[in-house]
Amino acid sequence: MIREICKDLAVLATPSTPLSEEDDLSVIQDLKDTLAAHREKCVGLAGNMIGVLKNVIVFIDEEGFIRAMVNPVIVKKSEPYDTEEGCLSLEEGERPCKRYNRINVEYLSEDFKKRKKSYKGFVAEIIQHEVDHLSGIII
C-alpha cells in the first residue's frame, strides 16, 4: 500500500526499534510500494518516513531493483567525502553531509535471513542516508 510521506520532524528525529518476525511485516511492502510511487524523485525510504518507527529500509540498487534491508547496521566504512543530499521528508532542498564511498552492511533479508554485503558509490550513499533515518538523524 502506498503510504503518505511523514514530514513531522519529531517523528523523523525519533530513533527506530528493531523489526522482528512478530511485527506487522506489511511495512516492508508498504515501503516498496511507496518508493515505487515516488521513484522519479526518490531512491530510498526508511520506516519512519512512512510513520513506522521500525528498523527497515528500502532502496534502489545498482540494477534498478527495489531492495529491502531489515535491521541494517553499517559495520565498516571507508573513503569519506562531503556531499549534499535532499530528502522526500524535507522541503528545504539539499543539505551538506559526510558520506563514505564504500560500506559493509549486516542486515536481515525480507525472510529474516542474515546477510552481509558491500556497497560502493551512489547506492552506498543511499543506504547511509536511510540508516541515518533509523537513528533519528535528519540531514
Tab-separated table of N, CA and C in Angstrom:
chain	number	residue	atom	x	y	z
A	1	MET	N	0.842	-1.175	0.000
A	1	MET	CA	0.000	0.000	0.000
A	1	MET	C	0.892	1.245	0.000
A	2	ILE	N	0.567	2.203	-0.841
A	2	ILE	CA	1.304	3.459	-0.881
A	2	ILE	C	0.920	4.273	0.348
A	3	ARG	N	1.941	4.688	1.112
A	3	ARG	CA	1.714	5.443	2.338
A	3	ARG	C	2.116	6.893	2.146
A	4	GLU	N	1.544	7.771	2.954
A	4	GLU	CA	1.887	9.188	2.939
A	4	GLU	C	3.293	9.369	3.511
A	5	ILE	N	4.055	10.303	2.933
A	5	ILE	CA	5.403	10.598	3.415
A	5	ILE	C	5.298	11.471	4.660
A	6	CYS	N	5.951	11.030	5.733
A	6	CYS	CA	5.952	11.763	7.000
A	6	CYS	C	6.902	12.955	6.898
A	7	LYS	N	6.418	14.116	7.276
A	7	LYS	CA	7.241	15.324	7.291
A	7	LYS	C	7.347	15.903	8.703
A	8	ASP	N	6.833	15.165	9.692
A	8	ASP	CA	6.855	15.575	11.093
A	8	ASP	C	8.266	15.366	11.650
A	9	LEU	N	8.972	16.457	11.938
A	9	LEU	CA	10.361	16.364	12.382
A	9	LEU	C	10.494	15.620	13.710
A	10	ALA	N	9.493	15.674	14.565
A	10	ALA	CA	9.550	14.945	15.837
A	10	ALA	C	9.556	13.439	15.583
A	11	VAL	N	8.752	12.988	14.663
A	11	VAL	CA	8.740	11.560	14.309
A	11	VAL	C	10.058	11.191	13.643
A	12	LEU	N	10.508	11.995	12.697
A	12	LEU	CA	11.741	11.700	11.969
A	12	LEU	C	12.968	11.697	12.875
A	13	ALA	N	12.944	12.461	13.965
A	13	ALA	CA	14.076	12.540	14.895
A	13	ALA	C	14.035	11.446	15.957
A	14	THR	N	13.007	10.628	15.970
A	14	THR	CA	12.880	9.555	16.953
A	14	THR	C	13.573	8.294	16.438
A	15	PRO	N	14.542	7.767	17.200
A	15	PRO	CA	15.191	6.529	16.763
A	15	PRO	C	14.191	5.377	16.663
A	16	SER	N	14.398	4.532	15.676
A	16	SER	CA	13.524	3.382	15.447
A	16	SER	C	13.994	2.193	16.267
A	17	THR	N	13.136	1.193	16.363
A	17	THR	CA	13.455	-0.032	17.088
A	17	THR	C	13.537	-1.194	16.096
A	18	PRO	N	14.201	-2.284	16.480
A	18	PRO	CA	14.335	-3.417	15.551
A	18	PRO	C	12.983	-3.959	15.104
A	19	LEU	N	12.953	-4.412	13.869
A	19	LEU	CA	11.776	-5.082	13.317
A	19	LEU	C	11.953	-6.573	13.572
A	20	SER	N	10.935	-7.215	14.107
A	20	SER	CA	11.013	-8.649	14.374
A	20	SER	C	9.984	-9.395	13.534
A	21	GLU	N	10.136	-10.679	13.471
A	21	GLU	CA	9.199	-11.508	12.701
A	21	GLU	C	7.795	-11.468	13.286
A	22	GLU	N	7.681	-11.063	14.547
A	22	GLU	CA	6.372	-10.971	15.187
A	22	GLU	C	5.652	-9.659	14.837
A	23	ASP	N	6.387	-8.688	14.294
A	23	ASP	CA	5.792	-7.401	13.917
A	23	ASP	C	4.950	-7.549	12.660
A	24	ASP	N	4.215	-6.511	12.358
A	24	ASP	CA	3.439	-6.457	11.118
A	24	ASP	C	4.413	-6.213	9.967
A	25	LEU	N	4.716	-7.238	9.214
A	25	LEU	CA	5.716	-7.146	8.149
A	25	LEU	C	5.196	-6.465	6.891
A	26	SER	N	3.929	-6.045	6.902
A	26	SER	CA	3.404	-5.329	5.746
A	26	SER	C	4.130	-4.006	5.541
A	27	VAL	N	4.843	-3.531	6.566
A	27	VAL	CA	5.609	-2.286	6.429
A	27	VAL	C	6.635	-2.414	5.305
A	28	ILE	N	7.200	-3.606	5.107
A	28	ILE	CA	8.187	-3.794	4.044
A	28	ILE	C	7.537	-3.558	2.680
A	29	GLN	N	6.391	-4.165	2.463
A	29	GLN	CA	5.700	-3.976	1.183
A	29	GLN	C	5.219	-2.544	1.034
A	30	ASP	N	4.758	-1.933	2.124
A	30	ASP	CA	4.322	-0.532	2.068
A	30	ASP	C	5.475	0.376	1.667
A	31	LEU	N	6.655	0.126	2.216
A	31	LEU	CA	7.826	0.919	1.834
A	31	LEU	C	8.158	0.731	0.357
A	32	LYS	N	8.119	-0.507	-0.118
A	32	LYS	CA	8.401	-0.770	-1.535
A	32	LYS	C	7.375	-0.079	-2.438
A	33	ASP	N	6.112	-0.189	-2.083
A	33	ASP	CA	5.058	0.445	-2.888
A	33	ASP	C	5.205	1.960	-2.895
A	34	THR	N	5.532	2.524	-1.738
A	34	THR	CA	5.667	3.977	-1.624
A	34	THR	C	6.882	4.463	-2.401
A	35	LEU	N	7.992	3.728	-2.325
A	35	LEU	CA	9.176	4.100	-3.104
A	35	LEU	C	8.875	4.013	-4.601
A	36	ALA	N	8.207	2.966	-5.021
A	36	ALA	CA	7.858	2.825	-6.439
A	36	ALA	C	7.000	4.001	-6.908
A	37	ALA	N	6.103	4.463	-6.059
A	37	ALA	CA	5.219	5.576	-6.421
A	37	ALA	C	5.964	6.902	-6.517
A	38	HIS	N	7.102	7.011	-5.832
A	38	HIS	CA	7.878	8.264	-5.811
A	38	HIS	C	9.219	8.112	-6.528
A	39	ARG	N	9.359	7.082	-7.303
A	39	ARG	CA	10.644	6.726	-7.903
A	39	ARG	C	11.272	7.842	-8.740
A	40	GLU	N	10.462	8.690	-9.345
A	40	GLU	CA	11.027	9.756	-10.181
A	40	GLU	C	11.800	10.796	-9.377
A	41	LYS	N	11.593	10.851	-8.049
A	41	LYS	CA	12.297	11.847	-7.237
A	41	LYS	C	12.843	11.272	-5.929
A	42	CYS	N	12.854	9.948	-5.810
A	42	CYS	CA	13.275	9.320	-4.558
A	42	CYS	C	13.970	7.998	-4.866
A	43	VAL	N	15.066	7.696	-4.125
A	43	VAL	CA	15.815	6.467	-4.360
A	43	VAL	C	15.883	5.565	-3.122
A	44	GLY	N	15.304	6.017	-2.020
A	44	GLY	CA	15.314	5.206	-0.809
A	44	GLY	C	14.334	5.738	0.216
A	45	LEU	N	13.896	4.842	1.099
A	45	LEU	CA	12.990	5.209	2.189
A	45	LEU	C	13.342	4.403	3.428
A	46	ALA	N	13.083	5.002	4.579
A	46	ALA	CA	13.205	4.315	5.864
A	46	ALA	C	11.824	4.252	6.499
A	47	GLY	N	11.649	3.312	7.409
A	47	GLY	CA	10.356	3.113	8.048
A	47	GLY	C	9.733	4.383	8.605
A	48	ASN	N	10.544	5.217	9.273
A	48	ASN	CA	9.960	6.422	9.877
A	48	ASN	C	9.465	7.426	8.841
A	49	MET	N	9.906	7.286	7.604
A	49	MET	CA	9.439	8.196	6.559
A	49	MET	C	7.990	7.924	6.164
A	50	ILE	N	7.470	6.761	6.598
A	50	ILE	CA	6.036	6.494	6.411
A	50	ILE	C	5.350	6.358	7.778
A	51	GLY	N	6.026	6.875	8.811
A	51	GLY	CA	5.438	6.907	10.148
A	51	GLY	C	5.567	5.631	10.953
A	52	VAL	N	6.411	4.688	10.506
A	52	VAL	CA	6.605	3.425	11.215
A	52	VAL	C	8.010	3.434	11.825
A	53	LEU	N	8.101	3.453	13.137
A	53	LEU	CA	9.392	3.562	13.814
A	53	LEU	C	10.036	2.187	14.016
A	54	LYS	N	10.296	1.528	12.909
A	54	LYS	CA	10.951	0.226	12.891
A	54	LYS	C	12.161	0.286	11.970
A	55	ASN	N	13.192	-0.500	12.296
A	55	ASN	CA	14.443	-0.510	11.539
A	55	ASN	C	14.302	-1.302	10.242
A	56	VAL	N	13.798	-0.639	9.241
A	56	VAL	CA	13.682	-1.252	7.925
A	56	VAL	C	13.838	-0.156	6.874
A	57	ILE	N	14.607	-0.465	5.821
A	57	ILE	CA	14.800	0.484	4.730
A	57	ILE	C	14.558	-0.217	3.405
A	58	VAL	N	14.266	0.572	2.389
A	58	VAL	CA	14.234	0.098	1.014
A	58	VAL	C	15.034	1.085	0.180
A	59	PHE	N	15.595	0.596	-0.919
A	59	PHE	CA	16.413	1.449	-1.785
A	59	PHE	C	16.457	0.843	-3.171
A	60	ILE	N	16.846	1.664	-4.121
A	60	ILE	CA	17.020	1.192	-5.492
A	60	ILE	C	18.484	0.796	-5.661
A	61	ASP	N	18.718	-0.461	-6.029
A	61	ASP	CA	20.082	-0.975	-6.130
A	61	ASP	C	20.728	-0.620	-7.470
A	62	GLU	N	21.931	-1.153	-7.680
A	62	GLU	CA	22.720	-0.854	-8.871
A	62	GLU	C	22.026	-1.273	-10.161
A	63	GLU	N	21.148	-2.261	-10.074
A	63	GLU	CA	20.467	-2.770	-11.261
A	63	GLU	C	19.070	-2.180	-11.432
A	64	GLY	N	18.693	-1.255	-10.544
A	64	GLY	CA	17.391	-0.606	-10.650
A	64	GLY	C	16.261	-1.310	-9.920
A	65	PHE	N	16.589	-2.352	-9.146
A	65	PHE	CA	15.571	-3.068	-8.378
A	65	PHE	C	15.386	-2.445	-7.001
A	66	ILE	N	14.187	-2.531	-6.465
A	66	ILE	CA	13.926	-2.067	-5.107
A	66	ILE	C	14.268	-3.204	-4.153
A	67	ARG	N	15.185	-2.938	-3.234
A	67	ARG	CA	15.647	-3.925	-2.256
A	67	ARG	C	15.273	-3.470	-0.852
A	68	ALA	N	15.090	-4.422	0.043
A	68	ALA	CA	14.773	-4.123	1.437
A	68	ALA	C	15.875	-4.664	2.340
A	69	MET	N	16.109	-3.951	3.438
A	69	MET	CA	17.015	-4.412	4.491
A	69	MET	C	16.288	-4.248	5.818
A	70	VAL	N	16.266	-5.325	6.595
A	70	VAL	CA	15.674	-5.301	7.924
A	70	VAL	C	16.814	-5.193	8.938
A	71	ASN	N	16.681	-4.263	9.871
A	71	ASN	CA	17.664	-4.045	10.942
A	71	ASN	C	19.095	-3.881	10.412
A	72	PRO	N	19.289	-3.014	9.414
A	72	PRO	CA	20.630	-2.859	8.847
A	72	PRO	C	21.591	-2.150	9.804
A	73	VAL	N	22.843	-2.605	9.783
A	73	VAL	CA	23.909	-1.976	10.558
A	73	VAL	C	25.112	-1.837	9.640
A	74	ILE	N	25.624	-0.629	9.519
A	74	ILE	CA	26.847	-0.402	8.739
A	74	ILE	C	28.013	-0.757	9.649
A	75	VAL	N	28.768	-1.793	9.271
A	75	VAL	CA	29.843	-2.293	10.125
A	75	VAL	C	31.225	-1.815	9.689
A	76	LYS	N	31.308	-1.279	8.484
A	76	LYS	CA	32.590	-0.759	8.004
A	76	LYS	C	32.320	0.318	6.976
A	77	LYS	N	33.123	1.392	7.022
A	77	LYS	CA	33.011	2.453	6.030
A	77	LYS	C	34.396	2.989	5.727
A	78	SER	N	34.601	3.367	4.468
A	78	SER	CA	35.900	3.898	4.060
A	78	SER	C	35.715	4.901	2.928
A	79	GLU	N	36.747	5.673	2.701
A	79	GLU	CA	36.786	6.687	1.645
A	79	GLU	C	35.733	7.774	1.871
A	80	PRO	N	35.898	8.570	2.936
A	80	PRO	CA	34.930	9.634	3.226
A	80	PRO	C	34.944	10.738	2.177
A	81	TYR	N	33.797	11.371	2.008
A	81	TYR	CA	33.680	12.524	1.119
A	81	TYR	C	32.521	13.399	1.594
A	82	ASP	N	32.554	14.644	1.199
A	82	ASP	CA	31.474	15.584	1.511
A	82	ASP	C	30.551	15.679	0.308
A	83	THR	N	29.261	15.773	0.585
A	83	THR	CA	28.270	15.860	-0.484
A	83	THR	C	27.074	16.655	0.010
A	84	GLU	N	26.068	16.762	-0.818
A	84	GLU	CA	24.791	17.363	-0.443
A	84	GLU	C	23.693	16.397	-0.837
A	85	GLU	N	22.690	16.267	0.043
A	85	GLU	CA	21.583	15.357	-0.213
A	85	GLU	C	20.255	16.043	0.063
A	86	GLY	N	19.257	15.599	-0.672
A	86	GLY	CA	17.889	16.006	-0.406
A	86	GLY	C	17.150	14.846	0.236
A	87	CYS	N	15.921	15.114	0.656
A	87	CYS	CA	15.121	14.084	1.307
A	87	CYS	C	13.651	14.364	1.031
A	88	LEU	N	12.914	13.335	0.702
A	88	LEU	CA	11.492	13.463	0.414
A	88	LEU	C	10.720	14.002	1.625
A	89	SER	N	11.238	13.768	2.831
A	89	SER	CA	10.576	14.230	4.049
A	89	SER	C	10.869	15.695	4.359
A	90	LEU	N	11.843	16.275	3.681
A	90	LEU	CA	12.230	17.665	3.954
A	90	LEU	C	11.957	18.531	2.738
A	91	GLU	N	11.468	19.701	2.976
A	91	GLU	CA	11.096	20.587	1.876
A	91	GLU	C	12.164	21.627	1.546
A	92	GLU	N	13.188	21.732	2.379
A	92	GLU	CA	14.166	22.822	2.225
A	92	GLU	C	15.180	22.609	1.113
A	93	GLY	N	15.212	21.474	0.496
A	93	GLY	CA	16.211	21.209	-0.541
A	93	GLY	C	17.399	20.453	0.021
A	94	GLU	N	18.499	20.489	-0.702
A	94	GLU	CA	19.669	19.705	-0.321
A	94	GLU	C	20.408	20.324	0.856
A	95	ARG	N	21.045	19.438	1.638
A	95	ARG	CA	21.832	19.851	2.803
A	95	ARG	C	23.186	19.143	2.747
A	96	PRO	N	24.233	19.792	3.277
A	96	PRO	CA	25.555	19.158	3.268
A	96	PRO	C	25.633	18.011	4.272
A	97	CYS	N	26.424	16.986	3.926
A	97	CYS	CA	26.645	15.863	4.839
A	97	CYS	C	27.924	15.134	4.443
A	98	LYS	N	28.418	14.284	5.344
A	98	LYS	CA	29.593	13.461	5.065
A	98	LYS	C	29.115	12.038	4.812
A	99	ARG	N	29.651	11.429	3.777
A	99	ARG	CA	29.331	10.050	3.441
A	99	ARG	C	30.628	9.294	3.164
A	100	TYR	N	30.492	8.002	2.955
A	100	TYR	CA	31.622	7.129	2.668
A	100	TYR	C	31.356	6.395	1.362
A	101	ASN	N	32.394	6.316	0.532
A	101	ASN	CA	32.238	5.709	-0.788
A	101	ASN	C	32.038	4.194	-0.716
A	102	ARG	N	32.604	3.558	0.309
A	102	ARG	CA	32.484	2.105	0.457
A	102	ARG	C	31.976	1.772	1.855
A	103	ILE	N	30.983	0.870	1.895
A	103	ILE	CA	30.445	0.435	3.183
A	103	ILE	C	30.194	-1.078	3.163
A	104	ASN	N	30.219	-1.677	4.336
A	104	ASN	CA	29.783	-3.052	4.534
A	104	ASN	C	28.577	-2.999	5.463
A	105	VAL	N	27.527	-3.724	5.105
A	105	VAL	CA	26.288	-3.697	5.862
A	105	VAL	C	25.900	-5.107	6.268
A	106	GLU	N	25.536	-5.267	7.539
A	106	GLU	CA	24.937	-6.506	8.020
A	106	GLU	C	23.458	-6.230	8.215
A	107	TYR	N	22.624	-7.149	7.787
A	107	TYR	CA	21.181	-6.934	7.847
A	107	TYR	C	20.459	-8.269	7.734
A	108	LEU	N	19.157	-8.226	7.864
A	108	LEU	CA	18.319	-9.388	7.624
A	108	LEU	C	17.581	-9.168	6.316
A	109	SER	N	17.444	-10.215	5.541
A	109	SER	CA	16.647	-10.147	4.314
A	109	SER	C	15.166	-10.103	4.706
A	110	GLU	N	14.311	-9.954	3.724
A	110	GLU	CA	12.872	-9.899	3.991
A	110	GLU	C	12.356	-11.175	4.655
A	111	ASP	N	13.042	-12.285	4.433
A	111	ASP	CA	12.639	-13.535	5.077
A	111	ASP	C	13.479	-13.821	6.330
A	112	PHE	N	14.110	-12.757	6.867
A	112	PHE	CA	14.850	-12.773	8.130
A	112	PHE	C	16.062	-13.705	8.120
A	113	LYS	N	16.729	-13.773	6.984
A	113	LYS	CA	18.000	-14.492	6.881
A	113	LYS	C	19.132	-13.465	7.022
A	114	LYS	N	20.173	-13.817	7.794
A	114	LYS	CA	21.309	-12.917	7.994
A	114	LYS	C	22.062	-12.748	6.683
A	115	ARG	N	22.421	-11.503	6.411
A	115	ARG	CA	23.162	-11.168	5.199
A	115	ARG	C	24.259	-10.161	5.545
A	116	LYS	N	25.269	-10.138	4.709
A	116	LYS	CA	26.331	-9.139	4.790
A	116	LYS	C	26.724	-8.814	3.364
A	117	LYS	N	26.777	-7.531	3.046
A	117	LYS	CA	27.096	-7.157	1.672
A	117	LYS	C	27.873	-5.853	1.663
A	118	SER	N	28.732	-5.706	0.663
A	118	SER	CA	29.492	-4.476	0.452
A	118	SER	C	28.815	-3.650	-0.629
A	119	TYR	N	28.828	-2.348	-0.447
A	119	TYR	CA	28.274	-1.422	-1.434
A	119	TYR	C	29.269	-0.299	-1.646
A	120	LYS	N	29.163	0.329	-2.817
A	120	LYS	CA	30.024	1.470	-3.106
A	120	LYS	C	29.247	2.502	-3.904
A	121	GLY	N	29.790	3.693	-3.968
A	121	GLY	CA	29.224	4.754	-4.783
A	121	GLY	C	27.858	5.221	-4.328
A	122	PHE	N	27.008	5.507	-5.310
A	122	PHE	CA	25.713	6.122	-5.023
A	122	PHE	C	24.807	5.218	-4.183
A	123	VAL	N	24.835	3.922	-4.422
A	123	VAL	CA	23.985	3.019	-3.617
A	123	VAL	C	24.448	3.028	-2.163
A	124	ALA	N	25.753	3.076	-1.929
A	124	ALA	CA	26.266	3.187	-0.557
A	124	ALA	C	25.769	4.471	0.093
A	125	GLU	N	25.734	5.545	-0.678
A	125	GLU	CA	25.247	6.830	-0.151
A	125	GLU	C	23.764	6.737	0.232
A	126	ILE	N	22.973	6.100	-0.608
A	126	ILE	CA	21.545	5.934	-0.320
A	126	ILE	C	21.362	5.172	0.994
A	127	ILE	N	22.066	4.056	1.121
A	127	ILE	CA	21.928	3.226	2.325
A	127	ILE	C	22.327	4.016	3.568
A	128	GLN	N	23.420	4.767	3.494
A	128	GLN	CA	23.845	5.570	4.642
A	128	GLN	C	22.769	6.586	5.038
A	129	HIS	N	22.171	7.219	4.060
A	129	HIS	CA	21.112	8.207	4.314
A	129	HIS	C	19.943	7.535	5.042
A	130	GLU	N	19.513	6.379	4.546
A	130	GLU	CA	18.360	5.699	5.142
A	130	GLU	C	18.690	5.131	6.520
A	131	VAL	N	19.900	4.609	6.714
A	131	VAL	CA	20.297	4.112	8.040
A	131	VAL	C	20.351	5.270	9.034
A	132	ASP	N	20.786	6.450	8.589
A	132	ASP	CA	20.740	7.632	9.470
A	132	ASP	C	19.307	7.894	9.934
A	133	HIS	N	18.353	7.780	9.027
A	133	HIS	CA	16.950	7.978	9.392
A	133	HIS	C	16.563	7.060	10.562
A	134	LEU	N	17.006	5.815	10.526
A	134	LEU	CA	16.650	4.862	11.573
A	134	LEU	C	17.151	5.300	12.948
A	135	SER	N	18.248	6.064	12.957
A	135	SER	CA	18.784	6.573	14.214
A	135	SER	C	18.201	7.923	14.586
A	136	GLY	N	17.288	8.426	13.789
A	136	GLY	CA	16.692	9.745	14.061
A	136	GLY	C	17.560	10.896	13.577
A	137	ILE	N	18.535	10.591	12.729
A	137	ILE	CA	19.416	11.625	12.181
A	137	ILE	C	18.778	12.170	10.914
A	138	ILE	N	18.565	13.475	10.906
A	138	ILE	CA	17.997	14.151	9.737
A	138	ILE	C	19.106	14.980	9.109
A	139	ILE	N	19.354	14.784	7.825
A	139	ILE	CA	20.441	15.539	7.180
A	139	ILE	C	20.204	17.031	7.305
